[in-house]
Amino acid sequence: QWFQQELLVNYAVLVALMLADWRKCLWIVFLPGILAKDMLVTLNMLQHDGCDPKSKYNHSRNFTGEMLNYLLFNNGYHTIHHMMPGVHWSMTREKHEALVAPHIHPNLLEPSIIAYLVRTFLSGGRRLNYDGSAYTNPGINTEDGPDEPWFYAQAALNASDSNPDKQSDAAPSFDEATAVGARSDARRDD
């Protein structure tokens, strides 16, 4: 119900702006919105390109530069975003340093998105996966096959453990999550 109310208010404001001055509405609302969505999708693709979607830590590239993260509410710390999507943006860097940085492949910690773009797409060199192996399409990017059992249990952990008012410093228990997922897989096989 809250979502419907927010959507209704959003469309009501949009209609009011269109009636007031459709040209300004086009320049101030529509075009920036389209550009922002395109930029967000592009950033998301860069964060997963050449990564291993089945890895616990190496599924996302993290752009750790201060300016990018300032402008994008710390969305550069992408692995922790997948591990704990409900964590408030102001805490993602701290959580990334504690729970992700010690375990992730060092090539997935990129200090500069600009340097990454130049090195990966403009330098004329070979395109590589995060681990230095040759990029093949779909290669390690393929998501064929069943989901890992920890995925479902992790989603449950995120749903219950993501209250920003009560964050814990402890890493989520992937062993427990794997056990829960394995039990549910065994039931499906019966």
JSON list of C-alpha atoms in Angstrom, two decimals:
[
{"chain": "A", "resi": 1, "resn": "GLN", "atom": "CA", "xyz": [0.00, 0.00, 0.00]},
{"chain": "A", "resi": 2, "resn": "TRP", "atom": "CA", "xyz": [2.86, 2.38, 0.81]},
{"chain": "A", "resi": 3, "resn": "PHE", "atom": "CA", "xyz": [4.35, 1.76, -2.65]},
{"chain": "A", "resi": 4, "resn": "GLN", "atom": "CA", "xyz": [1.04, 2.49, -4.35]},
{"chain": "A", "resi": 5, "resn": "GLN", "atom": "CA", "xyz": [0.68, 5.76, -2.44]},
{"chain": "A", "resi": 6, "resn": "GLU", "atom": "CA", "xyz": [4.21, 6.81, -3.35]},
{"chain": "A", "resi": 7, "resn": "LEU", "atom": "CA", "xyz": [3.62, 5.91, -6.99]},
{"chain": "A", "resi": 8, "resn": "LEU", "atom": "CA", "xyz": [0.37, 7.89, -7.03]},
{"chain": "A", "resi": 9, "resn": "VAL", "atom": "CA", "xyz": [2.05, 10.98, -5.58]},
{"chain": "A", "resi": 10, "resn": "ASN", "atom": "CA", "xyz": [4.93, 10.63, -8.04]},
{"chain": "A", "resi": 11, "resn": "TYR", "atom": "CA", "xyz": [2.59, 10.50, -11.05]},
{"chain": "A", "resi": 12, "resn": "ALA", "atom": "CA", "xyz": [0.45, 13.34, -9.69]},
{"chain": "A", "resi": 13, "resn": "VAL", "atom": "CA", "xyz": [3.51, 15.58, -9.39]},
{"chain": "A", "resi": 14, "resn": "LEU", "atom": "CA", "xyz": [4.64, 14.55, -12.87]},
{"chain": "A", "resi": 15, "resn": "VAL", "atom": "CA", "xyz": [1.23, 15.41, -14.38]},
{"chain": "A", "resi": 16, "resn": "ALA", "atom": "CA", "xyz": [1.21, 18.77, -12.55]},
{"chain": "A", "resi": 17, "resn": "LEU", "atom": "CA", "xyz": [4.69, 19.58, -13.90]},
{"chain": "A", "resi": 18, "resn": "MET", "atom": "CA", "xyz": [3.64, 18.58, -17.43]},
{"chain": "A", "resi": 19, "resn": "LEU", "atom": "CA", "xyz": [0.58, 20.83, -17.24]},
{"chain": "A", "resi": 20, "resn": "ALA", "atom": "CA", "xyz": [2.61, 23.73, -15.82]},
{"chain": "A", "resi": 21, "resn": "ASP", "atom": "CA", "xyz": [5.35, 23.59, -18.49]},
{"chain": "A", "resi": 22, "resn": "TRP", "atom": "CA", "xyz": [5.92, 20.43, -20.50]},
{"chain": "A", "resi": 23, "resn": "ARG", "atom": "CA", "xyz": [9.20, 21.66, -22.01]},
{"chain": "A", "resi": 24, "resn": "LYS", "atom": "CA", "xyz": [10.80, 22.27, -18.63]},
{"chain": "A", "resi": 25, "resn": "CYS", "atom": "CA", "xyz": [9.40, 18.98, -17.38]},
{"chain": "A", "resi": 26, "resn": "LEU", "atom": "CA", "xyz": [11.06, 17.22, -20.31]},
{"chain": "A", "resi": 27, "resn": "TRP", "atom": "CA", "xyz": [14.46, 18.81, -19.56]},
{"chain": "A", "resi": 28, "resn": "ILE", "atom": "CA", "xyz": [14.28, 18.64, -15.76]},
{"chain": "A", "resi": 29, "resn": "VAL", "atom": "CA", "xyz": [12.50, 15.30, -15.18]},
{"chain": "A", "resi": 30, "resn": "PHE", "atom": "CA", "xyz": [12.41, 12.97, -18.20]},
{"chain": "A", "resi": 31, "resn": "LEU", "atom": "CA", "xyz": [15.86, 13.38, -19.74]},
{"chain": "A", "resi": 32, "resn": "PRO", "atom": "CA", "xyz": [17.80, 13.25, -16.44]},
{"chain": "A", "resi": 33, "resn": "GLY", "atom": "CA", "xyz": [15.72, 10.22, -15.42]},
{"chain": "A", "resi": 34, "resn": "ILE", "atom": "CA", "xyz": [16.56, 8.38, -18.63]},
{"chain": "A", "resi": 35, "resn": "LEU", "atom": "CA", "xyz": [20.23, 9.31, -18.34]},
{"chain": "A", "resi": 36, "resn": "ALA", "atom": "CA", "xyz": [20.37, 8.23, -14.70]},
{"chain": "A", "resi": 37, "resn": "LYS", "atom": "CA", "xyz": [18.81, 4.84, -15.47]},
{"chain": "A", "resi": 38, "resn": "ASP", "atom": "CA", "xyz": [21.25, 4.29, -18.34]},
{"chain": "A", "resi": 39, "resn": "MET", "atom": "CA", "xyz": [24.20, 5.21, -16.14]},
{"chain": "A", "resi": 40, "resn": "LEU", "atom": "CA", "xyz": [23.00, 2.93, -13.34]},
{"chain": "A", "resi": 41, "resn": "VAL", "atom": "CA", "xyz": [22.62, -0.06, -15.67]},
{"chain": "A", "resi": 42, "resn": "THR", "atom": "CA", "xyz": [26.07, 0.63, -17.18]},
{"chain": "A", "resi": 43, "resn": "LEU", "atom": "CA", "xyz": [27.67, 0.79, -13.74]},
{"chain": "A", "resi": 44, "resn": "ASN", "atom": "CA", "xyz": [25.95, -2.45, -12.76]},
{"chain": "A", "resi": 45, "resn": "MET", "atom": "CA", "xyz": [27.27, -4.18, -15.89]},
{"chain": "A", "resi": 46, "resn": "LEU", "atom": "CA", "xyz": [30.81, -2.97, -15.18]},
{"chain": "A", "resi": 47, "resn": "GLN", "atom": "CA", "xyz": [30.56, -4.26, -11.61]},
{"chain": "A", "resi": 48, "resn": "HIS", "atom": "CA", "xyz": [29.72, -7.79, -12.79]},
{"chain": "A", "resi": 49, "resn": "ASP", "atom": "CA", "xyz": [31.66, -8.00, -16.07]},
{"chain": "A", "resi": 50, "resn": "GLY", "atom": "CA", "xyz": [34.27, -10.75, -16.01]},
{"chain": "A", "resi": 51, "resn": "CYS", "atom": "CA", "xyz": [33.31, -11.80, -12.48]},
{"chain": "A", "resi": 52, "resn": "ASP", "atom": "CA", "xyz": [32.19, -15.20, -11.20]},
{"chain": "A", "resi": 53, "resn": "PRO", "atom": "CA", "xyz": [28.46, -15.14, -10.37]},
{"chain": "A", "resi": 54, "resn": "LYS", "atom": "CA", "xyz": [28.74, -18.39, -8.42]},
{"chain": "A", "resi": 55, "resn": "SER", "atom": "CA", "xyz": [31.49, -17.16, -6.10]},
{"chain": "A", "resi": 56, "resn": "LYS", "atom": "CA", "xyz": [30.68, -16.09, -2.56]},
{"chain": "A", "resi": 57, "resn": "TYR", "atom": "CA", "xyz": [32.92, -13.00, -2.83]},
{"chain": "A", "resi": 58, "resn": "ASN", "atom": "CA", "xyz": [34.18, -12.65, -6.42]},
{"chain": "A", "resi": 59, "resn": "HIS", "atom": "CA", "xyz": [30.82, -12.02, -8.07]},
{"chain": "A", "resi": 60, "resn": "SER", "atom": "CA", "xyz": [31.17, -8.23, -8.11]},
{"chain": "A", "resi": 61, "resn": "ARG", "atom": "CA", "xyz": [33.81, -5.63, -8.86]},
{"chain": "A", "resi": 62, "resn": "ASN", "atom": "CA", "xyz": [34.11, -2.90, -6.24]},
{"chain": "A", "resi": 63, "resn": "PHE", "atom": "CA", "xyz": [34.96, 0.65, -7.27]},
{"chain": "A", "resi": 64, "resn": "THR", "atom": "CA", "xyz": [36.46, 2.07, -4.10]},
{"chain": "A", "resi": 65, "resn": "GLY", "atom": "CA", "xyz": [37.23, 5.63, -5.18]},
{"chain": "A", "resi": 66, "resn": "GLU", "atom": "CA", "xyz": [35.93, 8.29, -2.81]},
{"chain": "A", "resi": 67, "resn": "MET", "atom": "CA", "xyz": [34.41, 10.60, -5.44]},
{"chain": "A", "resi": 68, "resn": "LEU", "atom": "CA", "xyz": [32.38, 7.89, -7.18]},
{"chain": "A", "resi": 69, "resn": "ASN", "atom": "CA", "xyz": [31.10, 6.56, -3.87]},
{"chain": "A", "resi": 70, "resn": "TYR", "atom": "CA", "xyz": [30.26, 10.05, -2.66]},
{"chain": "A", "resi": 71, "resn": "LEU", "atom": "CA", "xyz": [28.19, 10.67, -5.78]},
{"chain": "A", "resi": 72, "resn": "LEU", "atom": "CA", "xyz": [26.55, 7.22, -5.81]},
{"chain": "A", "resi": 73, "resn": "PHE", "atom": "CA", "xyz": [25.86, 6.67, -2.11]},
{"chain": "A", "resi": 74, "resn": "ASN", "atom": "CA", "xyz": [28.64, 4.07, -1.80]},
{"chain": "A", "resi": 75, "resn": "ASN", "atom": "CA", "xyz": [27.24, 1.90, -4.59]},
{"chain": "A", "resi": 76, "resn": "GLY", "atom": "CA", "xyz": [30.84, 1.19, -5.62]},
{"chain": "A", "resi": 77, "resn": "TYR", "atom": "CA", "xyz": [31.04, -1.25, -2.70]},
{"chain": "A", "resi": 78, "resn": "HIS", "atom": "CA", "xyz": [28.97, -3.70, -4.67]},
{"chain": "A", "resi": 79, "resn": "THR", "atom": "CA", "xyz": [29.82, -7.05, -3.08]},
{"chain": "A", "resi": 80, "resn": "ILE", "atom": "CA", "xyz": [28.53, -5.98, 0.33]},
{"chain": "A", "resi": 81, "resn": "HIS", "atom": "CA", "xyz": [25.43, -4.63, -1.42]},
{"chain": "A", "resi": 82, "resn": "HIS", "atom": "CA", "xyz": [24.72, -8.19, -2.62]},
{"chain": "A", "resi": 83, "resn": "MET", "atom": "CA", "xyz": [25.64, -9.79, 0.70]},
{"chain": "A", "resi": 84, "resn": "MET", "atom": "CA", "xyz": [23.57, -7.40, 2.81]},
{"chain": "A", "resi": 85, "resn": "PRO", "atom": "CA", "xyz": [21.29, -5.34, 0.53]},
{"chain": "A", "resi": 86, "resn": "GLY", "atom": "CA", "xyz": [19.44, -3.72, 3.42]},
{"chain": "A", "resi": 87, "resn": "VAL", "atom": "CA", "xyz": [22.53, -2.14, 4.97]},
{"chain": "A", "resi": 88, "resn": "HIS", "atom": "CA", "xyz": [22.26, 1.64, 4.93]},
{"chain": "A", "resi": 89, "resn": "TRP", "atom": "CA", "xyz": [24.54, 3.21, 2.31]},
{"chain": "A", "resi": 90, "resn": "SER", "atom": "CA", "xyz": [26.48, 5.11, 4.97]},
{"chain": "A", "resi": 91, "resn": "MET", "atom": "CA", "xyz": [27.66, 1.79, 6.46]},
{"chain": "A", "resi": 92, "resn": "THR", "atom": "CA", "xyz": [28.62, -0.07, 3.28]},
{"chain": "A", "resi": 93, "resn": "ARG", "atom": "CA", "xyz": [32.28, 1.01, 3.25]},
{"chain": "A", "resi": 94, "resn": "GLU", "atom": "CA", "xyz": [32.76, -0.12, 6.86]},
{"chain": "A", "resi": 95, "resn": "LYS", "atom": "CA", "xyz": [30.99, -3.43, 6.19]},
{"chain": "A", "resi": 96, "resn": "HIS", "atom": "CA", "xyz": [32.99, -3.90, 2.97]},
{"chain": "A", "resi": 97, "resn": "GLU", "atom": "CA", "xyz": [36.30, -3.43, 4.80]},
{"chain": "A", "resi": 98, "resn": "ALA", "atom": "CA", "xyz": [35.31, -5.87, 7.54]},
{"chain": "A", "resi": 99, "resn": "LEU", "atom": "CA", "xyz": [33.46, -8.59, 5.63]},
{"chain": "A", "resi": 100, "resn": "VAL", "atom": "CA", "xyz": [34.54, -8.43, 1.97]},
{"chain": "A", "resi": 101, "resn": "ALA", "atom": "CA", "xyz": [38.02, -6.94, 1.55]},
{"chain": "A", "resi": 102, "resn": "PRO", "atom": "CA", "xyz": [39.86, -9.75, 3.42]},
{"chain": "A", "resi": 103, "resn": "HIS", "atom": "CA", "xyz": [38.29, -12.42, 1.16]},
{"chain": "A", "resi": 104, "resn": "ILE", "atom": "CA", "xyz": [37.83, -10.92, -2.30]},
{"chain": "A", "resi": 105, "resn": "HIS", "atom": "CA", "xyz": [40.29, -11.31, -5.18]},
{"chain": "A", "resi": 106, "resn": "PRO", "atom": "CA", "xyz": [42.49, -8.17, -5.23]},
{"chain": "A", "resi": 107, "resn": "ASN", "atom": "CA", "xyz": [41.68, -7.50, -8.91]},
{"chain": "A", "resi": 108, "resn": "LEU", "atom": "CA", "xyz": [38.08, -6.81, -7.90]},
{"chain": "A", "resi": 109, "resn": "LEU", "atom": "CA", "xyz": [39.07, -3.81, -5.77]},
{"chain": "A", "resi": 110, "resn": "GLU", "atom": "CA", "xyz": [39.29, -0.98, -8.28]},
{"chain": "A", "resi": 111, "resn": "PRO", "atom": "CA", "xyz": [40.28, 2.45, -6.94]},
{"chain": "A", "resi": 112, "resn": "SER", "atom": "CA", "xyz": [39.21, 4.25, -10.14]},
{"chain": "A", "resi": 113, "resn": "ILE", "atom": "CA", "xyz": [36.34, 3.53, -12.51]},
{"chain": "A", "resi": 114, "resn": "ILE", "atom": "CA", "xyz": [38.00, 5.74, -15.16]},
{"chain": "A", "resi": 115, "resn": "ALA", "atom": "CA", "xyz": [41.27, 3.79, -15.01]},
{"chain": "A", "resi": 116, "resn": "TYR", "atom": "CA", "xyz": [39.30, 0.53, -15.20]},
{"chain": "A", "resi": 117, "resn": "LEU", "atom": "CA", "xyz": [37.37, 1.70, -18.28]},
{"chain": "A", "resi": 118, "resn": "VAL", "atom": "CA", "xyz": [40.55, 2.83, -20.06]},
{"chain": "A", "resi": 119, "resn": "ARG", "atom": "CA", "xyz": [42.48, -0.33, -19.17]},
{"chain": "A", "resi": 120, "resn": "THR", "atom": "CA", "xyz": [39.63, -2.71, -20.02]},
{"chain": "A", "resi": 121, "resn": "PHE", "atom": "CA", "xyz": [37.95, -1.19, -23.05]},
{"chain": "A", "resi": 122, "resn": "LEU", "atom": "CA", "xyz": [40.19, 1.50, -24.57]},
{"chain": "A", "resi": 123, "resn": "SER", "atom": "CA", "xyz": [43.81, 0.34, -24.21]},
{"chain": "A", "resi": 124, "resn": "GLY", "atom": "CA", "xyz": [43.63, -2.22, -27.02]},
{"chain": "A", "resi": 125, "resn": "GLY", "atom": "CA", "xyz": [44.76, -5.04, -24.74]},
{"chain": "A", "resi": 126, "resn": "ARG", "atom": "CA", "xyz": [43.05, -8.38, -24.30]},
{"chain": "A", "resi": 127, "resn": "ARG", "atom": "CA", "xyz": [39.88, -8.40, -22.28]},
{"chain": "A", "resi": 128, "resn": "LEU", "atom": "CA", "xyz": [40.35, -10.51, -19.15]},
{"chain": "A", "resi": 129, "resn": "ASN", "atom": "CA", "xyz": [38.26, -12.00, -16.38]},
{"chain": "A", "resi": 130, "resn": "TYR", "atom": "CA", "xyz": [38.98, -10.78, -12.87]},
{"chain": "A", "resi": 131, "resn": "ASP", "atom": "CA", "xyz": [41.40, -13.68, -12.26]},
{"chain": "A", "resi": 132, "resn": "GLY", "atom": "CA", "xyz": [43.51, -12.89, -15.35]},
{"chain": "A", "resi": 133, "resn": "SER", "atom": "CA", "xyz": [42.07, -15.67, -17.50]},
{"chain": "A", "resi": 134, "resn": "ALA", "atom": "CA", "xyz": [40.97, -14.83, -21.05]},
{"chain": "A", "resi": 135, "resn": "TYR", "atom": "CA", "xyz": [37.45, -13.45, -21.28]},
{"chain": "A", "resi": 136, "resn": "THR", "atom": "CA", "xyz": [35.07, -15.67, -23.21]},
{"chain": "A", "resi": 137, "resn": "ASN", "atom": "CA", "xyz": [31.44, -14.97, -23.73]},
{"chain": "A", "resi": 138, "resn": "PRO", "atom": "CA", "xyz": [29.70, -16.17, -21.59]},
{"chain": "A", "resi": 139, "resn": "GLY", "atom": "CA", "xyz": [32.70, -17.85, -19.92]},
{"chain": "A", "resi": 140, "resn": "ILE", "atom": "CA", "xyz": [32.67, -17.55, -16.16]},
{"chain": "A", "resi": 141, "resn": "ASN", "atom": "CA", "xyz": [29.83, -15.09, -16.57]},
{"chain": "A", "resi": 142, "resn": "THR", "atom": "CA", "xyz": [27.38, -17.87, -17.33]},
{"chain": "A", "resi": 143, "resn": "GLU", "atom": "CA", "xyz": [24.70, -18.54, -14.79]},
{"chain": "A", "resi": 144, "resn": "ASP", "atom": "CA", "xyz": [23.58, -21.87, -16.23]},
{"chain": "A", "resi": 145, "resn": "GLY", "atom": "CA", "xyz": [22.74, -24.56, -13.74]},
{"chain": "A", "resi": 146, "resn": "PRO", "atom": "CA", "xyz": [21.11, -24.58, -10.33]},
{"chain": "A", "resi": 147, "resn": "ASP", "atom": "CA", "xyz": [21.60, -21.82, -7.77]},
{"chain": "A", "resi": 148, "resn": "GLU", "atom": "CA", "xyz": [23.95, -22.49, -4.92]},
{"chain": "A", "resi": 149, "resn": "PRO", "atom": "CA", "xyz": [22.12, -23.60, -1.74]},
{"chain": "A", "resi": 150, "resn": "TRP", "atom": "CA", "xyz": [23.56, -20.70, 0.29]},
{"chain": "A", "resi": 151, "resn": "PHE", "atom": "CA", "xyz": [21.78, -18.24, -2.02]},
{"chain": "A", "resi": 152, "resn": "TYR", "atom": "CA", "xyz": [18.33, -18.94, -0.61]},
{"chain": "A", "resi": 153, "resn": "ALA", "atom": "CA", "xyz": [19.46, -18.98, 3.00]},
{"chain": "A", "resi": 154, "resn": "GLN", "atom": "CA", "xyz": [21.45, -15.76, 2.42]},
{"chain": "A", "resi": 155, "resn": "ALA", "atom": "CA", "xyz": [18.33, -14.09, 1.07]},
{"chain": "A", "resi": 156, "resn": "ALA", "atom": "CA", "xyz": [16.55, -15.06, 4.28]},
{"chain": "A", "resi": 157, "resn": "LEU", "atom": "CA", "xyz": [19.46, -13.69, 6.34]},
{"chain": "A", "resi": 158, "resn": "ASN", "atom": "CA", "xyz": [19.31, -10.42, 4.40]},
{"chain": "A", "resi": 159, "resn": "ALA", "atom": "CA", "xyz": [15.59, -10.12, 4.96]},
{"chain": "A", "resi": 160, "resn": "SER", "atom": "CA", "xyz": [15.92, -10.58, 8.71]},
{"chain": "A", "resi": 161, "resn": "ASP", "atom": "CA", "xyz": [19.38, -9.14, 9.38]},
{"chain": "A", "resi": 162, "resn": "SER", "atom": "CA", "xyz": [19.30, -5.91, 7.39]},
{"chain": "A", "resi": 163, "resn": "ASN", "atom": "CA", "xyz": [17.72, -3.55, 9.90]},
{"chain": "A", "resi": 164, "resn": "PRO", "atom": "CA", "xyz": [20.03, -0.49, 9.78]},
{"chain": "A", "resi": 165, "resn": "ASP", "atom": "CA", "xyz": [19.06, 0.36, 13.36]},
{"chain": "A", "resi": 166, "resn": "LYS", "atom": "CA", "xyz": [20.55, -2.88, 14.64]},
{"chain": "A", "resi": 167, "resn": "GLN", "atom": "CA", "xyz": [23.63, -3.82, 12.62]},
{"chain": "A", "resi": 168, "resn": "SER", "atom": "CA", "xyz": [26.04, -6.39, 13.95]},
{"chain": "A", "resi": 169, "resn": "ASP", "atom": "CA", "xyz": [29.74, -6.54, 13.17]},
{"chain": "A", "resi": 170, "resn": "ALA", "atom": "CA", "xyz": [29.67, -10.31, 12.81]},
{"chain": "A", "resi": 171, "resn": "ALA", "atom": "CA", "xyz": [29.83, -11.80, 9.33]},
{"chain": "A", "resi": 172, "resn": "PRO", "atom": "CA", "xyz": [26.74, -13.68, 8.23]},
{"chain": "A", "resi": 173, "resn": "SER", "atom": "CA", "xyz": [27.01, -17.40, 8.87]},
{"chain": "A", "resi": 174, "resn": "PHE", "atom": "CA", "xyz": [27.43, -18.97, 5.45]},
{"chain": "A", "resi": 175, "resn": "ASP", "atom": "CA", "xyz": [27.99, -22.42, 6.98]},
{"chain": "A", "resi": 176, "resn": "GLU", "atom": "CA", "xyz": [24.56, -22.31, 8.58]},
{"chain": "A", "resi": 177, "resn": "ALA", "atom": "CA", "xyz": [23.10, -20.92, 5.36]},
{"chain": "A", "resi": 178, "resn": "THR", "atom": "CA", "xyz": [24.65, -23.75, 3.33]},
{"chain": "A", "resi": 179, "resn": "ALA", "atom": "CA", "xyz": [23.21, -26.32, 5.72]},
{"chain": "A", "resi": 180, "resn": "VAL", "atom": "CA", "xyz": [19.73, -24.82, 5.42]},
{"chain": "A", "resi": 181, "resn": "GLY", "atom": "CA", "xyz": [20.01, -24.77, 1.61]},
{"chain": "A", "resi": 182, "resn": "ALA", "atom": "CA", "xyz": [21.30, -28.36, 1.50]},
{"chain": "A", "resi": 183, "resn": "ARG", "atom": "CA", "xyz": [18.37, -29.54, 3.60]},
{"chain": "A", "resi": 184, "resn": "SER", "atom": "CA", "xyz": [15.89, -27.83, 1.28]},
{"chain": "A", "resi": 185, "resn": "ASP", "atom": "CA", "xyz": [17.66, -29.35, -1.76]},
{"chain": "A", "resi": 186, "resn": "ALA", "atom": "CA", "xyz": [17.41, -32.83, -0.21]},
{"chain": "A", "resi": 187, "resn": "ARG", "atom": "CA", "xyz": [13.66, -32.34, 0.32]},
{"chain": "A", "resi": 188, "resn": "ARG", "atom": "CA", "xyz": [13.24, -31.35, -3.33]},
{"chain": "A", "resi": 189, "resn": "ASP", "atom": "CA", "xyz": [14.99, -34.57, -4.43]},
{"chain": "A", "resi": 190, "resn": "ASP", "atom": "CA", "xyz": [12.54, -36.76, -2.46]}
]
